[in-house]
Amino acid sequence: QVHLVESGGGLVQPGGSLRLSCTASGSIFLINAINTMGWYRQAPGNERELVATITSGGSTNYHDAVKGRFTLSRDNARNTVHLQMNSLQPDDTAVYYCNANFLRAKDYWGQGTQVTVSS
C-alpha cells in the first residue's frame, strides 16, 4: 500500500500563491516503483483534470492553463512532490488531488486538498 499525504491548500486572493506538497509513504517496494507523481484537480460540476505530472527523472508535463504559473518539483529522497502555484486566479479553485502512477500497479490518490481563490 502507498499512502499519499497532501498539505498546503487554503484560501488565497487572486494573484496570490500557494504551495501544495504530497508525500508518499508505506511500502518501500511500491514507492520505489512509482512511475510518475502529480496533481489533478476537480471543480464542482467538472471532471477531474490533470494539472501537472513529473517522472522519476524529473520530466514535467503541465496543463496549458497553468503553464508559466505553476511549477512541479520532486524530492526523490523524501518521496515528496511540491506544486508551487503562483498568480492564482478564481478559475484555479478546485479540490487538488495528489496522484502516484505505476506501470504495473493501480494508481494511488490522496484525499484531496481544497484550493480556493477569491477576493
mmCIF file of N, CA and C in Angstrom:
data_model
loop_
_atom_site.group_PDB
_atom_site.id
_atom_site.type_symbol
_atom_site.label_atom_id
_atom_site.label_comp_id
_atom_site.label_asym_id
_atom_site.label_seq_id
_atom_site.Cartn_x
_atom_site.Cartn_y
_atom_site.Cartn_z
ATOM 1 N N GLN A 1 0.822 -1.187 0.000
ATOM 2 C CA GLN A 1 0.000 0.000 0.000
ATOM 3 C C GLN A 1 0.867 1.252 0.000
ATOM 4 N N VAL A 2 0.357 2.293 -0.643
ATOM 5 C CA VAL A 2 1.004 3.595 -0.655
ATOM 6 C C VAL A 2 0.008 4.609 -0.131
ATOM 7 N N HIS A 3 0.446 5.420 0.804
ATOM 8 C CA HIS A 3 -0.383 6.447 1.396
ATOM 9 C C HIS A 3 0.160 7.805 0.974
ATOM 10 N N LEU A 4 -0.702 8.642 0.414
ATOM 11 C CA LEU A 4 -0.323 9.966 -0.051
ATOM 12 C C LEU A 4 -0.909 11.007 0.880
ATOM 13 N N VAL A 5 -0.049 11.822 1.455
ATOM 14 C CA VAL A 5 -0.462 12.859 2.391
ATOM 15 C C VAL A 5 -0.234 14.211 1.754
ATOM 16 N N GLU A 6 -1.303 14.995 1.649
ATOM 17 C CA GLU A 6 -1.273 16.286 0.996
ATOM 18 C C GLU A 6 -1.342 17.408 2.021
ATOM 19 N N SER A 7 -0.756 18.536 1.672
ATOM 20 C CA SER A 7 -0.818 19.713 2.525
ATOM 21 C C SER A 7 -0.640 20.957 1.674
ATOM 22 N N GLY A 8 -1.011 22.095 2.229
ATOM 23 C CA GLY A 8 -0.746 23.368 1.586
ATOM 24 C C GLY A 8 -1.937 24.073 0.985
ATOM 25 N N GLY A 9 -3.090 23.426 0.959
ATOM 26 C CA GLY A 9 -4.261 24.077 0.414
ATOM 27 C C GLY A 9 -4.770 25.173 1.332
ATOM 28 N N GLY A 10 -5.692 25.963 0.804
ATOM 29 C CA GLY A 10 -6.255 27.031 1.599
ATOM 30 C C GLY A 10 -6.923 28.078 0.748
ATOM 31 N N LEU A 11 -7.166 29.212 1.360
ATOM 32 C CA LEU A 11 -7.816 30.349 0.719
ATOM 33 C C LEU A 11 -6.783 31.413 0.410
ATOM 34 N N VAL A 12 -6.808 31.914 -0.814
ATOM 35 C CA VAL A 12 -5.862 32.937 -1.231
ATOM 36 C C VAL A 12 -6.563 33.914 -2.162
ATOM 37 N N GLN A 13 -6.113 35.159 -2.167
ATOM 38 C CA GLN A 13 -6.669 36.169 -3.056
ATOM 39 C C GLN A 13 -6.120 36.014 -4.466
ATOM 40 N N PRO A 14 -6.862 36.473 -5.466
ATOM 41 C CA PRO A 14 -6.338 36.437 -6.830
ATOM 42 C C PRO A 14 -4.968 37.097 -6.918
ATOM 43 N N GLY A 15 -4.075 36.455 -7.645
ATOM 44 C CA GLY A 15 -2.709 36.929 -7.755
ATOM 45 C C GLY A 15 -1.781 36.374 -6.706
ATOM 46 N N GLY A 16 -2.325 35.705 -5.724
ATOM 47 C CA GLY A 16 -1.522 35.145 -4.656
ATOM 48 C C GLY A 16 -0.913 33.812 -5.020
ATOM 49 N N SER A 17 -0.244 33.217 -4.036
ATOM 50 C CA SER A 17 0.483 31.970 -4.253
ATOM 51 C C SER A 17 0.189 30.973 -3.152
ATOM 52 N N LEU A 18 0.278 29.712 -3.509
ATOM 53 C CA LEU A 18 0.208 28.609 -2.570
ATOM 54 C C LEU A 18 1.187 27.540 -3.016
ATOM 55 N N ARG A 19 1.630 26.735 -2.073
ATOM 56 C CA ARG A 19 2.466 25.595 -2.403
ATOM 57 C C ARG A 19 1.847 24.340 -1.820
ATOM 58 N N LEU A 20 1.522 23.404 -2.692
ATOM 59 C CA LEU A 20 0.996 22.119 -2.286
ATOM 60 C C LEU A 20 2.129 21.109 -2.197
ATOM 61 N N SER A 21 2.041 20.247 -1.199
ATOM 62 C CA SER A 21 3.031 19.199 -1.028
ATOM 63 C C SER A 21 2.330 17.860 -0.904
ATOM 64 N N CYS A 22 2.984 16.833 -1.387
ATOM 65 C CA CYS A 22 2.452 15.482 -1.305
ATOM 66 C C CYS A 22 3.595 14.532 -1.009
ATOM 67 N N THR A 23 3.441 13.761 0.042
ATOM 68 C CA THR A 23 4.457 12.804 0.445
ATOM 69 C C THR A 23 3.896 11.391 0.385
ATOM 70 N N ALA A 24 4.632 10.499 -0.234
ATOM 71 C CA ALA A 24 4.251 9.096 -0.328
ATOM 72 C C ALA A 24 4.915 8.304 0.783
ATOM 73 N N SER A 25 4.138 7.466 1.430
ATOM 74 C CA SER A 25 4.664 6.602 2.471
ATOM 75 C C SER A 25 4.020 5.232 2.353
ATOM 76 N N GLY A 26 4.593 4.270 3.055
ATOM 77 C CA GLY A 26 4.076 2.923 3.024
ATOM 78 C C GLY A 26 5.112 1.943 2.526
ATOM 79 N N SER A 27 4.698 1.071 1.629
ATOM 80 C CA SER A 27 5.572 0.034 1.105
ATOM 81 C C SER A 27 6.752 0.636 0.351
ATOM 82 N N ILE A 28 7.946 0.351 0.833
ATOM 83 C CA ILE A 28 9.138 0.836 0.137
ATOM 84 C C ILE A 28 9.218 0.238 -1.263
ATOM 85 N N PHE A 29 8.821 -1.023 -1.373
ATOM 86 C CA PHE A 29 8.831 -1.680 -2.670
ATOM 87 C C PHE A 29 7.952 -0.931 -3.668
ATOM 88 N N LEU A 30 6.747 -0.558 -3.242
ATOM 89 C CA LEU A 30 5.841 0.134 -4.143
ATOM 90 C C LEU A 30 6.298 1.566 -4.408
ATOM 91 N N ILE A 31 6.752 2.249 -3.377
ATOM 92 C CA ILE A 31 7.209 3.625 -3.552
ATOM 93 C C ILE A 31 8.323 3.692 -4.588
ATOM 94 N N ASN A 32 9.220 2.734 -4.533
ATOM 95 C CA ASN A 32 10.322 2.718 -5.495
ATOM 96 C C ASN A 32 9.855 2.400 -6.905
ATOM 97 N N ALA A 33 8.644 1.880 -7.037
ATOM 98 C CA ALA A 33 8.110 1.526 -8.349
ATOM 99 C C ALA A 33 7.244 2.619 -8.949
ATOM 100 N N ILE A 34 7.081 3.735 -8.258
ATOM 101 C CA ILE A 34 6.266 4.825 -8.790
ATOM 102 C C ILE A 34 6.866 5.332 -10.091
ATOM 103 N N ASN A 35 6.032 5.414 -11.105
ATOM 104 C CA ASN A 35 6.471 5.917 -12.401
ATOM 105 C C ASN A 35 6.417 7.443 -12.450
ATOM 106 N N THR A 36 5.250 7.995 -12.161
ATOM 107 C CA THR A 36 5.088 9.437 -12.120
ATOM 108 C C THR A 36 4.285 9.826 -10.887
ATOM 109 N N MET A 37 4.475 11.041 -10.451
ATOM 110 C CA MET A 37 3.632 11.646 -9.436
ATOM 111 C C MET A 37 3.137 12.980 -9.971
ATOM 112 N N GLY A 38 1.992 13.391 -9.484
ATOM 113 C CA GLY A 38 1.474 14.648 -9.962
ATOM 114 C C GLY A 38 0.222 15.072 -9.241
ATOM 115 N N TRP A 39 -0.374 16.100 -9.786
ATOM 116 C CA TRP A 39 -1.570 16.696 -9.216
ATOM 117 C C TRP A 39 -2.671 16.779 -10.261
ATOM 118 N N TYR A 40 -3.867 16.464 -9.828
ATOM 119 C CA TYR A 40 -5.076 16.639 -10.603
ATOM 120 C C TYR A 40 -6.017 17.527 -9.804
ATOM 121 N N ARG A 41 -6.969 18.135 -10.488
ATOM 122 C CA ARG A 41 -7.920 18.971 -9.778
ATOM 123 C C ARG A 41 -9.322 18.758 -10.328
ATOM 124 N N GLN A 42 -10.287 19.024 -9.478
ATOM 125 C CA GLN A 42 -11.680 18.864 -9.856
ATOM 126 C C GLN A 42 -12.497 19.972 -9.214
ATOM 127 N N ALA A 43 -13.127 20.765 -10.051
ATOM 128 C CA ALA A 43 -14.029 21.808 -9.601
ATOM 129 C C ALA A 43 -15.455 21.279 -9.642
ATOM 130 N N PRO A 44 -16.349 21.847 -8.839
ATOM 131 C CA PRO A 44 -17.735 21.388 -8.842
ATOM 132 C C PRO A 44 -18.339 21.409 -10.238
ATOM 133 N N GLY A 45 -18.953 20.304 -10.627
ATOM 134 C CA GLY A 45 -19.572 20.195 -11.929
ATOM 135 C C GLY A 45 -18.635 19.850 -13.059
ATOM 136 N N ASN A 46 -17.346 19.777 -12.784
ATOM 137 C CA ASN A 46 -16.359 19.466 -13.805
ATOM 138 C C ASN A 46 -15.733 18.104 -13.553
ATOM 139 N N GLU A 47 -15.147 17.555 -14.597
ATOM 140 C CA GLU A 47 -14.420 16.306 -14.443
ATOM 141 C C GLU A 47 -13.015 16.590 -13.943
ATOM 142 N N ARG A 48 -12.417 15.589 -13.358
ATOM 143 C CA ARG A 48 -11.064 15.737 -12.856
ATOM 144 C C ARG A 48 -10.094 15.915 -14.022
ATOM 145 N N GLU A 49 -9.198 16.874 -13.898
ATOM 146 C CA GLU A 49 -8.257 17.158 -14.963
ATOM 147 C C GLU A 49 -6.830 17.175 -14.434
ATOM 148 N N LEU A 50 -5.922 16.826 -15.304
ATOM 149 C CA LEU A 50 -4.514 16.834 -14.964
ATOM 150 C C LEU A 50 -4.027 18.265 -14.815
ATOM 151 N N VAL A 51 -3.266 18.509 -13.760
ATOM 152 C CA VAL A 51 -2.616 19.794 -13.560
ATOM 153 C C VAL A 51 -1.158 19.704 -13.973
ATOM 154 N N ALA A 52 -0.441 18.767 -13.385
ATOM 155 C CA ALA A 52 0.972 18.606 -13.681
ATOM 156 C C ALA A 52 1.434 17.241 -13.215
ATOM 157 N N THR A 53 2.365 16.659 -13.936
ATOM 158 C CA THR A 53 2.986 15.404 -13.535
ATOM 159 C C THR A 53 4.493 15.513 -13.691
ATOM 160 N N ILE A 54 5.193 14.649 -12.962
ATOM 161 C CA ILE A 54 6.644 14.626 -13.034
ATOM 162 C C ILE A 54 7.103 13.184 -12.923
ATOM 163 N N THR A 55 8.081 12.813 -13.731
ATOM 164 C CA THR A 55 8.633 11.470 -13.702
ATOM 165 C C THR A 55 9.759 11.393 -12.691
ATOM 166 N N SER A 56 10.207 10.176 -12.431
ATOM 167 C CA SER A 56 11.321 9.988 -11.514
ATOM 168 C C SER A 56 12.580 10.665 -12.025
ATOM 169 N N GLY A 57 12.671 10.846 -13.338
ATOM 170 C CA GLY A 57 13.811 11.529 -13.916
ATOM 171 C C GLY A 57 13.693 13.030 -13.956
ATOM 172 N N GLY A 58 12.546 13.562 -13.534
ATOM 173 C CA GLY A 58 12.375 14.996 -13.456
ATOM 174 C C GLY A 58 11.668 15.638 -14.637
ATOM 175 N N SER A 59 11.214 14.857 -15.594
ATOM 176 C CA SER A 59 10.485 15.413 -16.725
ATOM 177 C C SER A 59 9.084 15.803 -16.295
ATOM 178 N N THR A 60 8.658 16.998 -16.673
ATOM 179 C CA THR A 60 7.366 17.519 -16.241
ATOM 180 C C THR A 60 6.419 17.691 -17.408
ATOM 181 N N ASN A 61 5.142 17.652 -17.086
ATOM 182 C CA ASN A 61 4.079 17.863 -18.045
ATOM 183 C C ASN A 61 3.012 18.706 -17.364
ATOM 184 N N TYR A 62 2.606 19.810 -18.010
ATOM 185 C CA TYR A 62 1.659 20.738 -17.421
ATOM 186 C C TYR A 62 0.439 20.920 -18.302
ATOM 187 N N HIS A 63 -0.678 21.122 -17.657
ATOM 188 C CA HIS A 63 -1.860 21.568 -18.364
ATOM 189 C C HIS A 63 -1.589 22.962 -18.924
ATOM 190 N N ASP A 64 -2.089 23.225 -20.114
ATOM 191 C CA ASP A 64 -1.849 24.511 -20.742
ATOM 192 C C ASP A 64 -2.310 25.680 -19.877
ATOM 193 N N ALA A 65 -3.358 25.475 -19.113
ATOM 194 C CA ALA A 65 -3.913 26.556 -18.312
ATOM 195 C C ALA A 65 -2.999 26.998 -17.178
ATOM 196 N N VAL A 66 -2.036 26.170 -16.806
ATOM 197 C CA VAL A 66 -1.174 26.504 -15.674
ATOM 198 C C VAL A 66 0.270 26.734 -16.075
ATOM 199 N N LYS A 67 0.596 26.549 -17.330
ATOM 200 C CA LYS A 67 1.968 26.746 -17.783
ATOM 201 C C LYS A 67 2.415 28.184 -17.530
ATOM 202 N N GLY A 68 3.599 28.312 -16.983
ATOM 203 C CA GLY A 68 4.128 29.618 -16.666
ATOM 204 C C GLY A 68 3.726 30.133 -15.308
ATOM 205 N N ARG A 69 2.758 29.493 -14.673
ATOM 206 C CA ARG A 69 2.301 29.912 -13.351
ATOM 207 C C ARG A 69 2.596 28.867 -12.281
ATOM 208 N N PHE A 70 2.477 27.594 -12.636
ATOM 209 C CA PHE A 70 2.694 26.507 -11.683
ATOM 210 C C PHE A 70 4.013 25.817 -11.985
ATOM 211 N N THR A 71 4.675 25.363 -10.945
ATOM 212 C CA THR A 71 5.914 24.623 -11.091
ATOM 213 C C THR A 71 5.868 23.389 -10.209
ATOM 214 N N LEU A 72 6.098 22.233 -10.805
ATOM 215 C CA LEU A 72 6.099 20.975 -10.073
ATOM 216 C C LEU A 72 7.530 20.493 -9.914
ATOM 217 N N SER A 73 7.894 20.155 -8.699
ATOM 218 C CA SER A 73 9.219 19.631 -8.416
ATOM 219 C C SER A 73 9.100 18.350 -7.609
ATOM 220 N N ARG A 74 10.182 17.592 -7.590
ATOM 221 C CA ARG A 74 10.168 16.291 -6.934
ATOM 222 C C ARG A 74 11.425 16.111 -6.112
ATOM 223 N N ASP A 75 11.226 15.673 -4.877
ATOM 224 C CA ASP A 75 12.319 15.339 -3.986
ATOM 225 C C ASP A 75 12.284 13.825 -3.819
ATOM 226 N N ASN A 76 13.060 13.139 -4.624
ATOM 227 C CA ASN A 76 13.020 11.681 -4.610
ATOM 228 C C ASN A 76 13.471 11.093 -3.275
ATOM 229 N N ALA A 77 14.423 11.745 -2.631
ATOM 230 C CA ALA A 77 14.916 11.243 -1.358
ATOM 231 C C ALA A 77 13.824 11.236 -0.295
ATOM 232 N N ARG A 78 12.919 12.189 -0.372
ATOM 233 C CA ARG A 78 11.833 12.294 0.597
ATOM 234 C C ARG A 78 10.512 11.781 0.046
ATOM 235 N N ASN A 79 10.512 11.257 -1.169
ATOM 236 C CA ASN A 79 9.293 10.774 -1.803
ATOM 237 C C ASN A 79 8.198 11.836 -1.769
ATOM 238 N N THR A 80 8.573 13.045 -2.105
ATOM 239 C CA THR A 80 7.684 14.191 -1.996
ATOM 240 C C THR A 80 7.680 14.988 -3.291
ATOM 241 N N VAL A 81 6.523 15.492 -3.657
ATOM 242 C CA VAL A 81 6.408 16.441 -4.754
ATOM 243 C C VAL A 81 5.817 17.731 -4.218
ATOM 244 N N HIS A 82 6.216 18.832 -4.832
ATOM 245 C CA HIS A 82 5.740 20.155 -4.455
ATOM 246 C C HIS A 82 5.186 20.842 -5.690
ATOM 247 N N LEU A 83 4.030 21.431 -5.542
ATOM 248 C CA LEU A 83 3.427 22.209 -6.608
ATOM 249 C C LEU A 83 3.368 23.659 -6.163
ATOM 250 N N GLN A 84 4.250 24.470 -6.724
ATOM 251 C CA GLN A 84 4.249 25.897 -6.454
ATOM 252 C C GLN A 84 3.273 26.567 -7.407
ATOM 253 N N MET A 85 2.270 27.216 -6.858
ATOM 254 C CA MET A 85 1.224 27.836 -7.646
ATOM 255 C C MET A 85 1.288 29.343 -7.454
ATOM 256 N N ASN A 86 1.606 30.050 -8.513
ATOM 257 C CA ASN A 86 1.699 31.497 -8.491
ATOM 258 C C ASN A 86 0.625 32.110 -9.379
ATOM 259 N N SER A 87 0.389 33.386 -9.176
ATOM 260 C CA SER A 87 -0.600 34.123 -9.970
ATOM 261 C C SER A 87 -1.937 33.402 -10.018
ATOM 262 N N LEU A 88 -2.378 32.952 -8.873
ATOM 263 C CA LEU A 88 -3.615 32.183 -8.806
ATOM 264 C C LEU A 88 -4.817 33.034 -9.187
ATOM 265 N N GLN A 89 -5.744 32.410 -9.867
ATOM 266 C CA GLN A 89 -6.963 33.053 -10.324
ATOM 267 C C GLN A 89 -8.171 32.270 -9.842
ATOM 268 N N PRO A 90 -9.343 32.908 -9.835
ATOM 269 C CA PRO A 90 -10.536 32.211 -9.340
ATOM 270 C C PRO A 90 -10.816 30.890 -10.039
ATOM 271 N N ASP A 91 -10.499 30.783 -11.326
ATOM 272 C CA ASP A 91 -10.769 29.523 -12.008
ATOM 273 C C ASP A 91 -9.787 28.421 -11.649
ATOM 274 N N ASP A 92 -8.816 28.715 -10.800
ATOM 275 C CA ASP A 92 -7.970 27.672 -10.237
ATOM 276 C C ASP A 92 -8.623 27.003 -9.030
ATOM 277 N N THR A 93 -9.729 27.547 -8.578
ATOM 278 C CA THR A 93 -10.425 26.988 -7.425
ATOM 279 C C THR A 93 -10.883 25.568 -7.721
ATOM 280 N N ALA A 94 -10.493 24.644 -6.878
ATOM 281 C CA ALA A 94 -10.824 23.234 -7.068
ATOM 282 C C ALA A 94 -10.287 22.439 -5.893
ATOM 283 N N VAL A 95 -10.684 21.191 -5.840
ATOM 284 C CA VAL A 95 -10.038 20.242 -4.956
ATOM 285 C C VAL A 95 -8.876 19.638 -5.724
ATOM 286 N N TYR A 96 -7.701 19.701 -5.146
ATOM 287 C CA TYR A 96 -6.500 19.203 -5.782
ATOM 288 C C TYR A 96 -6.125 17.856 -5.177
ATOM 289 N N TYR A 97 -5.894 16.877 -6.040
ATOM 290 C CA TYR A 97 -5.596 15.521 -5.625
ATOM 291 C C TYR A 97 -4.198 15.120 -6.068
ATOM 292 N N CYS A 98 -3.437 14.594 -5.137
ATOM 293 C CA CYS A 98 -2.134 14.032 -5.464
ATOM 294 C C CYS A 98 -2.316 12.642 -6.048
ATOM 295 N N ASN A 99 -1.483 12.304 -7.005
ATOM 296 C CA ASN A 99 -1.570 11.018 -7.681
ATOM 297 C C ASN A 99 -0.192 10.390 -7.810
ATOM 298 N N ALA A 100 -0.146 9.092 -7.572
ATOM 299 C CA ALA A 100 1.049 8.297 -7.824
ATOM 300 C C ALA A 100 0.687 7.225 -8.829
ATOM 301 N N ASN A 101 1.404 7.193 -9.923
ATOM 302 C CA ASN A 101 1.097 6.298 -11.028
ATOM 303 C C ASN A 101 2.164 5.231 -11.158
ATOM 304 N N PHE A 102 1.705 4.009 -11.406
ATOM 305 C CA PHE A 102 2.587 2.871 -11.584
ATOM 306 C C PHE A 102 2.375 2.260 -12.961
ATOM 307 N N LEU A 103 3.394 1.592 -13.456
ATOM 308 C CA LEU A 103 3.263 0.874 -14.708
ATOM 309 C C LEU A 103 2.564 -0.463 -14.523
ATOM 310 N N ARG A 104 2.745 -1.094 -13.367
ATOM 311 C CA ARG A 104 2.234 -2.443 -13.150
ATOM 312 C C ARG A 104 1.301 -2.560 -11.961
ATOM 313 N N ALA A 105 0.934 -1.469 -11.354
ATOM 314 C CA ALA A 105 0.036 -1.483 -10.213
ATOM 315 C C ALA A 105 -0.988 -0.361 -10.350
ATOM 316 N N LYS A 106 -2.024 -0.439 -9.541
ATOM 317 C CA LYS A 106 -3.066 0.576 -9.585
ATOM 318 C C LYS A 106 -2.537 1.916 -9.104
ATOM 319 N N ASP A 107 -3.183 2.976 -9.556
ATOM 320 C CA ASP A 107 -2.859 4.313 -9.087
ATOM 321 C C ASP A 107 -3.294 4.495 -7.642
ATOM 322 N N TYR A 108 -2.582 5.368 -6.950
ATOM 323 C CA TYR A 108 -2.972 5.791 -5.615
ATOM 324 C C TYR A 108 -3.269 7.276 -5.625
ATOM 325 N N TRP A 109 -4.247 7.660 -4.816
ATOM 326 C CA TRP A 109 -4.705 9.035 -4.756
ATOM 327 C C TRP A 109 -4.724 9.543 -3.329
ATOM 328 N N GLY A 110 -4.414 10.815 -3.172
ATOM 329 C CA GLY A 110 -4.596 11.464 -1.895
ATOM 330 C C GLY A 110 -6.058 11.785 -1.656
ATOM 331 N N GLN A 111 -6.360 12.246 -0.455
ATOM 332 C CA GLN A 111 -7.737 12.570 -0.106
ATOM 333 C C GLN A 111 -8.229 13.851 -0.757
ATOM 334 N N GLY A 112 -7.326 14.689 -1.186
ATOM 335 C CA GLY A 112 -7.678 15.956 -1.797
ATOM 336 C C GLY A 112 -7.532 17.108 -0.823
ATOM 337 N N THR A 113 -7.096 18.237 -1.338
ATOM 338 C CA THR A 113 -6.980 19.445 -0.536
ATOM 339 C C THR A 113 -7.626 20.598 -1.291
ATOM 340 N N GLN A 114 -8.412 21.383 -0.583
ATOM 341 C CA GLN A 114 -9.172 22.457 -1.207
ATOM 342 C C GLN A 114 -8.297 23.674 -1.448
ATOM 343 N N VAL A 115 -8.351 24.190 -2.660
ATOM 344 C CA VAL A 115 -7.724 25.456 -3.016
ATOM 345 C C VAL A 115 -8.829 26.398 -3.455
ATOM 346 N N THR A 116 -8.956 27.513 -2.765
ATOM 347 C CA THR A 116 -9.977 28.498 -3.083
ATOM 348 C C THR A 116 -9.306 29.834 -3.352
ATOM 349 N N VAL A 117 -9.578 30.395 -4.515
ATOM 350 C CA VAL A 117 -9.018 31.680 -4.919
ATOM 351 C C VAL A 117 -10.176 32.662 -5.025
ATOM 352 N N SER A 118 -10.210 33.611 -4.130
ATOM 353 C CA SER A 118 -11.332 34.536 -4.073
ATOM 354 C C SER A 118 -10.906 35.819 -3.386
ATOM 355 N N SER A 119 -11.483 36.929 -3.840
ATOM 356 C CA SER A 119 -11.241 38.206 -3.206
ATOM 357 C C SER A 119 -12.277 38.504 -2.136
#
